[in-house]
Amino acid sequence: MKKLNILKSLVDFIWIVTCIPLILLLLFVSVFVFIDPSITETVLNVNTSEVANSSASVIITTLVLMIVLLIGVYCFYLFRKTLRYFQQRKPFHDYVIATYRKMGNLLVVTGISATILFFVIKLIFESKLEINLGLTPYIFIVCLGLFFMVLSEVFQIAKVAKEENELTV
């Protein structure tokens, strides 16, 4: 139980220190990008001449990137909520199983979307057709999503086994 309390404390600390300010920053930048698209220059690392020629694509790319980040923050929020069920000794609750499945789906979609997004960014802004088959953070995000999907299925099987065990007593 000590490890769970340490994990919950660390997750809460990360939530307060990084996720809440990140949400506020993303909301500010998403509004500001419509006013002055040159703010994305530092984020996307593109030349000013390319930004002037394709400000609509920069705005769309920035908004898609922000949506991907917000989905990641939402998954972290869901994970934080499921830890409460573990503290209450309810690891096989329906909410935990459904949340892990939802987190898995969101992380897989986020990882694949980010991979496609950065492929398109390189293609449009740098005019490079570059395919990276090595290890990228997005592959790890997809793997994490698949892990949560498997974990959801394992918890579902364990819940059924626990219910059957309680009925045989």
PDB file of C-alpha atoms in Angstrom:
ATOM      1  CA  MET A   1       0.000   0.000   0.000  1.00  0.00           C
ATOM      2  CA  LYS A   2       2.959   2.308   0.562  1.00  0.00           C
ATOM      3  CA  LYS A   3       3.926   2.055  -3.103  1.00  0.00           C
ATOM      4  CA  LEU A   4       0.413   2.983  -4.153  1.00  0.00           C
ATOM      5  CA  ASN A   5       0.442   6.049  -1.904  1.00  0.00           C
ATOM      6  CA  ILE A   6       3.813   7.101  -3.318  1.00  0.00           C
ATOM      7  CA  LEU A   7       2.526   6.605  -6.873  1.00  0.00           C
ATOM      8  CA  LYS A   8      -0.638   8.592  -6.151  1.00  0.00           C
ATOM      9  CA  SER A   9       1.422  11.390  -4.583  1.00  0.00           C
ATOM     10  CA  LEU A  10       3.765  11.539  -7.567  1.00  0.00           C
ATOM     11  CA  VAL A  11       0.879  11.524 -10.032  1.00  0.00           C
ATOM     12  CA  ASP A  12      -0.856  14.316  -8.101  1.00  0.00           C
ATOM     13  CA  PHE A  13       2.380  16.315  -8.031  1.00  0.00           C
ATOM     14  CA  ILE A  14       2.840  15.917 -11.791  1.00  0.00           C
ATOM     15  CA  TRP A  15      -0.788  16.875 -12.335  1.00  0.00           C
ATOM     16  CA  ILE A  16      -0.480  20.076 -10.302  1.00  0.00           C
ATOM     17  CA  VAL A  17       2.954  21.127 -11.536  1.00  0.00           C
ATOM     18  CA  THR A  18       2.724  20.313 -15.241  1.00  0.00           C
ATOM     19  CA  CYS A  19      -0.711  19.325 -16.478  1.00  0.00           C
ATOM     20  CA  ILE A  20      -2.801  22.184 -15.120  1.00  0.00           C
ATOM     21  CA  PRO A  21      -0.390  24.886 -16.383  1.00  0.00           C
ATOM     22  CA  LEU A  22      -0.098  23.002 -19.699  1.00  0.00           C
ATOM     23  CA  ILE A  23      -3.864  23.090 -20.180  1.00  0.00           C
ATOM     24  CA  LEU A  24      -3.931  26.830 -19.518  1.00  0.00           C
ATOM     25  CA  LEU A  25      -0.966  27.417 -21.841  1.00  0.00           C
ATOM     26  CA  LEU A  26      -2.514  25.354 -24.626  1.00  0.00           C
ATOM     27  CA  LEU A  27      -5.787  27.240 -24.362  1.00  0.00           C
ATOM     28  CA  PHE A  28      -3.936  30.564 -24.502  1.00  0.00           C
ATOM     29  CA  VAL A  29      -1.820  29.516 -27.475  1.00  0.00           C
ATOM     30  CA  SER A  30      -4.816  28.091 -29.355  1.00  0.00           C
ATOM     31  CA  VAL A  31      -6.546  31.469 -29.136  1.00  0.00           C
ATOM     32  CA  PHE A  32      -3.368  33.418 -29.844  1.00  0.00           C
ATOM     33  CA  VAL A  33      -2.515  31.362 -32.941  1.00  0.00           C
ATOM     34  CA  PHE A  34      -5.545  32.832 -34.724  1.00  0.00           C
ATOM     35  CA  ILE A  35      -4.390  36.361 -33.895  1.00  0.00           C
ATOM     36  CA  ASP A  36      -0.690  35.911 -34.736  1.00  0.00           C
ATOM     37  CA  PRO A  37       0.287  32.642 -36.489  1.00  0.00           C
ATOM     38  CA  SER A  38       3.996  33.493 -36.194  1.00  0.00           C
ATOM     39  CA  ILE A  39       3.926  32.190 -32.597  1.00  0.00           C
ATOM     40  CA  THR A  40       4.075  28.683 -34.032  1.00  0.00           C
ATOM     41  CA  GLU A  41       7.445  29.521 -35.579  1.00  0.00           C
ATOM     42  CA  THR A  42       9.274  28.465 -32.426  1.00  0.00           C
ATOM     43  CA  VAL A  43       7.135  25.375 -31.850  1.00  0.00           C
ATOM     44  CA  LEU A  44       7.278  24.016 -35.383  1.00  0.00           C
ATOM     45  CA  ASN A  45      10.782  25.381 -36.195  1.00  0.00           C
ATOM     46  CA  VAL A  46       9.943  26.744 -39.635  1.00  0.00           C
ATOM     47  CA  ASN A  47      11.148  29.747 -41.594  1.00  0.00           C
ATOM     48  CA  THR A  48       9.114  32.961 -41.592  1.00  0.00           C
ATOM     49  CA  SER A  49       8.710  32.908 -45.374  1.00  0.00           C
ATOM     50  CA  GLU A  50       7.106  29.467 -45.168  1.00  0.00           C
ATOM     51  CA  VAL A  51       4.831  30.650 -42.357  1.00  0.00           C
ATOM     52  CA  ALA A  52       3.643  33.608 -44.387  1.00  0.00           C
ATOM     53  CA  ASN A  53       2.869  31.387 -47.365  1.00  0.00           C
ATOM     54  CA  SER A  54       0.964  28.738 -45.431  1.00  0.00           C
ATOM     55  CA  SER A  55      -0.512  30.319 -42.322  1.00  0.00           C
ATOM     56  CA  ALA A  56      -3.682  28.234 -42.639  1.00  0.00           C
ATOM     57  CA  SER A  57      -1.705  24.995 -42.605  1.00  0.00           C
ATOM     58  CA  VAL A  58       0.327  26.235 -39.635  1.00  0.00           C
ATOM     59  CA  ILE A  59      -2.853  27.035 -37.720  1.00  0.00           C
ATOM     60  CA  ILE A  60      -4.368  23.636 -38.525  1.00  0.00           C
ATOM     61  CA  THR A  61      -1.158  21.817 -37.619  1.00  0.00           C
ATOM     62  CA  THR A  62      -0.858  23.706 -34.347  1.00  0.00           C
ATOM     63  CA  LEU A  63      -4.457  23.011 -33.395  1.00  0.00           C
ATOM     64  CA  VAL A  64      -4.113  19.305 -34.192  1.00  0.00           C
ATOM     65  CA  LEU A  65      -0.920  19.181 -32.122  1.00  0.00           C
ATOM     66  CA  MET A  66      -2.709  20.869 -29.227  1.00  0.00           C
ATOM     67  CA  ILE A  67      -5.580  18.403 -29.463  1.00  0.00           C
ATOM     68  CA  VAL A  68      -3.091  15.531 -29.311  1.00  0.00           C
ATOM     69  CA  LEU A  69      -1.504  17.080 -26.213  1.00  0.00           C
ATOM     70  CA  LEU A  70      -4.879  17.646 -24.560  1.00  0.00           C
ATOM     71  CA  ILE A  71      -5.796  14.003 -25.185  1.00  0.00           C
ATOM     72  CA  GLY A  72      -2.567  12.998 -23.461  1.00  0.00           C
ATOM     73  CA  VAL A  73      -3.397  15.212 -20.484  1.00  0.00           C
ATOM     74  CA  TYR A  74      -6.913  13.742 -20.373  1.00  0.00           C
ATOM     75  CA  CYS A  75      -5.473  10.207 -20.284  1.00  0.00           C
ATOM     76  CA  PHE A  76      -3.236  11.237 -17.402  1.00  0.00           C
ATOM     77  CA  TYR A  77      -6.296  12.651 -15.612  1.00  0.00           C
ATOM     78  CA  LEU A  78      -8.159   9.360 -16.097  1.00  0.00           C
ATOM     79  CA  PHE A  79      -5.196   7.420 -14.741  1.00  0.00           C
ATOM     80  CA  ARG A  80      -5.147   9.712 -11.725  1.00  0.00           C
ATOM     81  CA  LYS A  81      -8.837   9.007 -11.091  1.00  0.00           C
ATOM     82  CA  THR A  82      -8.378   5.233 -11.334  1.00  0.00           C
ATOM     83  CA  LEU A  83      -5.716   5.346  -8.645  1.00  0.00           C
ATOM     84  CA  ARG A  84      -8.439   6.405  -6.202  1.00  0.00           C
ATOM     85  CA  TYR A  85     -10.238   3.123  -6.821  1.00  0.00           C
ATOM     86  CA  PHE A  86      -7.033   1.259  -6.075  1.00  0.00           C
ATOM     87  CA  GLN A  87      -6.705   3.155  -2.802  1.00  0.00           C
ATOM     88  CA  GLN A  88     -10.277   2.166  -1.941  1.00  0.00           C
ATOM     89  CA  ARG A  89      -9.331  -1.469  -2.708  1.00  0.00           C
ATOM     90  CA  LYS A  90     -11.673  -1.663  -5.706  1.00  0.00           C
ATOM     91  CA  PRO A  91      -9.287  -2.537  -8.542  1.00  0.00           C
ATOM     92  CA  PHE A  92     -11.890  -4.595 -10.452  1.00  0.00           C
ATOM     93  CA  HIS A  93     -14.569  -1.917 -10.481  1.00  0.00           C
ATOM     94  CA  ASP A  94     -16.352  -1.406 -13.809  1.00  0.00           C
ATOM     95  CA  TYR A  95     -15.123   2.189 -13.936  1.00  0.00           C
ATOM     96  CA  VAL A  96     -11.475   1.095 -13.772  1.00  0.00           C
ATOM     97  CA  ILE A  97     -11.937  -1.448 -16.555  1.00  0.00           C
ATOM     98  CA  ALA A  98     -13.799   1.002 -18.799  1.00  0.00           C
ATOM     99  CA  THR A  99     -11.305   3.781 -18.084  1.00  0.00           C
ATOM    100  CA  TYR A 100      -8.303   1.623 -18.938  1.00  0.00           C
ATOM    101  CA  ARG A 101      -9.976   0.636 -22.202  1.00  0.00           C
ATOM    102  CA  LYS A 102     -10.734   4.294 -22.972  1.00  0.00           C
ATOM    103  CA  MET A 103      -7.182   5.348 -22.097  1.00  0.00           C
ATOM    104  CA  GLY A 104      -5.793   2.611 -24.332  1.00  0.00           C
ATOM    105  CA  ASN A 105      -7.920   3.669 -27.278  1.00  0.00           C
ATOM    106  CA  LEU A 106      -7.059   7.334 -26.809  1.00  0.00           C
ATOM    107  CA  LEU A 107      -3.332   6.663 -26.484  1.00  0.00           C
ATOM    108  CA  VAL A 108      -3.249   4.473 -29.588  1.00  0.00           C
ATOM    109  CA  VAL A 109      -5.112   7.115 -31.599  1.00  0.00           C
ATOM    110  CA  THR A 110      -2.870   9.843 -30.180  1.00  0.00           C
ATOM    111  CA  GLY A 111       0.330   7.965 -30.996  1.00  0.00           C
ATOM    112  CA  ILE A 112      -0.739   7.208 -34.551  1.00  0.00           C
ATOM    113  CA  SER A 113      -2.061  10.767 -35.054  1.00  0.00           C
ATOM    114  CA  ALA A 114       1.161  12.312 -33.796  1.00  0.00           C
ATOM    115  CA  THR A 115       3.206  10.068 -36.079  1.00  0.00           C
ATOM    116  CA  ILE A 116       1.128  11.069 -39.078  1.00  0.00           C
ATOM    117  CA  LEU A 117       1.124  14.724 -38.021  1.00  0.00           C
ATOM    118  CA  PHE A 118       4.895  14.996 -37.774  1.00  0.00           C
ATOM    119  CA  PHE A 119       5.304  13.081 -41.037  1.00  0.00           C
ATOM    120  CA  VAL A 120       3.047  15.625 -42.752  1.00  0.00           C
ATOM    121  CA  ILE A 121       4.836  18.547 -41.059  1.00  0.00           C
ATOM    122  CA  LYS A 122       8.186  17.360 -42.410  1.00  0.00           C
ATOM    123  CA  LEU A 123       6.637  16.785 -45.795  1.00  0.00           C
ATOM    124  CA  ILE A 124       5.015  20.230 -46.021  1.00  0.00           C
ATOM    125  CA  PHE A 125       7.458  22.528 -44.232  1.00  0.00           C
ATOM    126  CA  GLU A 126      10.787  20.888 -44.953  1.00  0.00           C
ATOM    127  CA  SER A 127       9.804  19.216 -48.249  1.00  0.00           C
ATOM    128  CA  LYS A 128      11.331  15.956 -47.036  1.00  0.00           C
ATOM    129  CA  LEU A 129       9.833  12.530 -47.429  1.00  0.00           C
ATOM    130  CA  GLU A 130      11.310  10.951 -44.333  1.00  0.00           C
ATOM    131  CA  ILE A 131      10.141   7.674 -42.859  1.00  0.00           C
ATOM    132  CA  ASN A 132      11.605   6.813 -39.480  1.00  0.00           C
ATOM    133  CA  LEU A 133      11.400   3.124 -38.652  1.00  0.00           C
ATOM    134  CA  GLY A 134      13.412   3.474 -35.454  1.00  0.00           C
ATOM    135  CA  LEU A 135      12.276   4.079 -31.923  1.00  0.00           C
ATOM    136  CA  THR A 136      10.217   7.217 -31.528  1.00  0.00           C
ATOM    137  CA  PRO A 137       8.204   8.493 -28.575  1.00  0.00           C
ATOM    138  CA  TYR A 138       5.029   7.930 -30.574  1.00  0.00           C
ATOM    139  CA  ILE A 139       5.722   4.207 -30.849  1.00  0.00           C
ATOM    140  CA  PHE A 140       6.003   4.130 -27.059  1.00  0.00           C
ATOM    141  CA  ILE A 141       2.676   5.980 -26.763  1.00  0.00           C
ATOM    142  CA  VAL A 142       1.027   3.377 -29.003  1.00  0.00           C
ATOM    143  CA  CYS A 143       2.619   0.589 -26.927  1.00  0.00           C
ATOM    144  CA  LEU A 144       1.369   2.221 -23.733  1.00  0.00           C
ATOM    145  CA  GLY A 145      -2.118   2.411 -25.223  1.00  0.00           C
ATOM    146  CA  LEU A 146      -2.027  -1.249 -26.171  1.00  0.00           C
ATOM    147  CA  PHE A 147      -0.797  -2.065 -22.669  1.00  0.00           C
ATOM    148  CA  PHE A 148      -3.802  -0.306 -21.128  1.00  0.00           C
ATOM    149  CA  MET A 149      -6.115  -2.196 -23.497  1.00  0.00           C
ATOM    150  CA  VAL A 150      -4.576  -5.504 -22.424  1.00  0.00           C
ATOM    151  CA  LEU A 151      -4.727  -4.432 -18.786  1.00  0.00           C
ATOM    152  CA  SER A 152      -8.427  -3.678 -19.198  1.00  0.00           C
ATOM    153  CA  GLU A 153      -9.039  -7.158 -20.587  1.00  0.00           C
ATOM    154  CA  VAL A 154      -7.022  -8.767 -17.795  1.00  0.00           C
ATOM    155  CA  PHE A 155      -8.986  -6.851 -15.166  1.00  0.00           C
ATOM    156  CA  GLN A 156     -12.237  -7.918 -16.848  1.00  0.00           C
ATOM    157  CA  ILE A 157     -11.179 -11.583 -16.706  1.00  0.00           C
ATOM    158  CA  ALA A 158     -10.076 -11.179 -13.079  1.00  0.00           C
ATOM    159  CA  LYS A 159     -13.387  -9.552 -12.186  1.00  0.00           C
ATOM    160  CA  VAL A 160     -15.348 -12.455 -13.678  1.00  0.00           C
ATOM    161  CA  ALA A 161     -13.122 -14.971 -11.860  1.00  0.00           C
ATOM    162  CA  LYS A 162     -13.575 -13.077  -8.582  1.00  0.00           C
ATOM    163  CA  GLU A 163     -17.370 -13.032  -8.997  1.00  0.00           C
ATOM    164  CA  GLU A 164     -17.428 -16.768  -9.774  1.00  0.00           C
ATOM    165  CA  ASN A 165     -15.228 -17.435  -6.753  1.00  0.00           C
ATOM    166  CA  GLU A 166     -17.579 -15.472  -4.483  1.00  0.00           C
ATOM    167  CA  LEU A 167     -20.575 -17.457  -5.776  1.00  0.00           C
ATOM    168  CA  THR A 168     -19.008 -20.849  -5.037  1.00  0.00           C
ATOM    169  CA  VAL A 169     -18.559 -20.186  -1.332  1.00  0.00           C
TER     170      VAL A 169
END
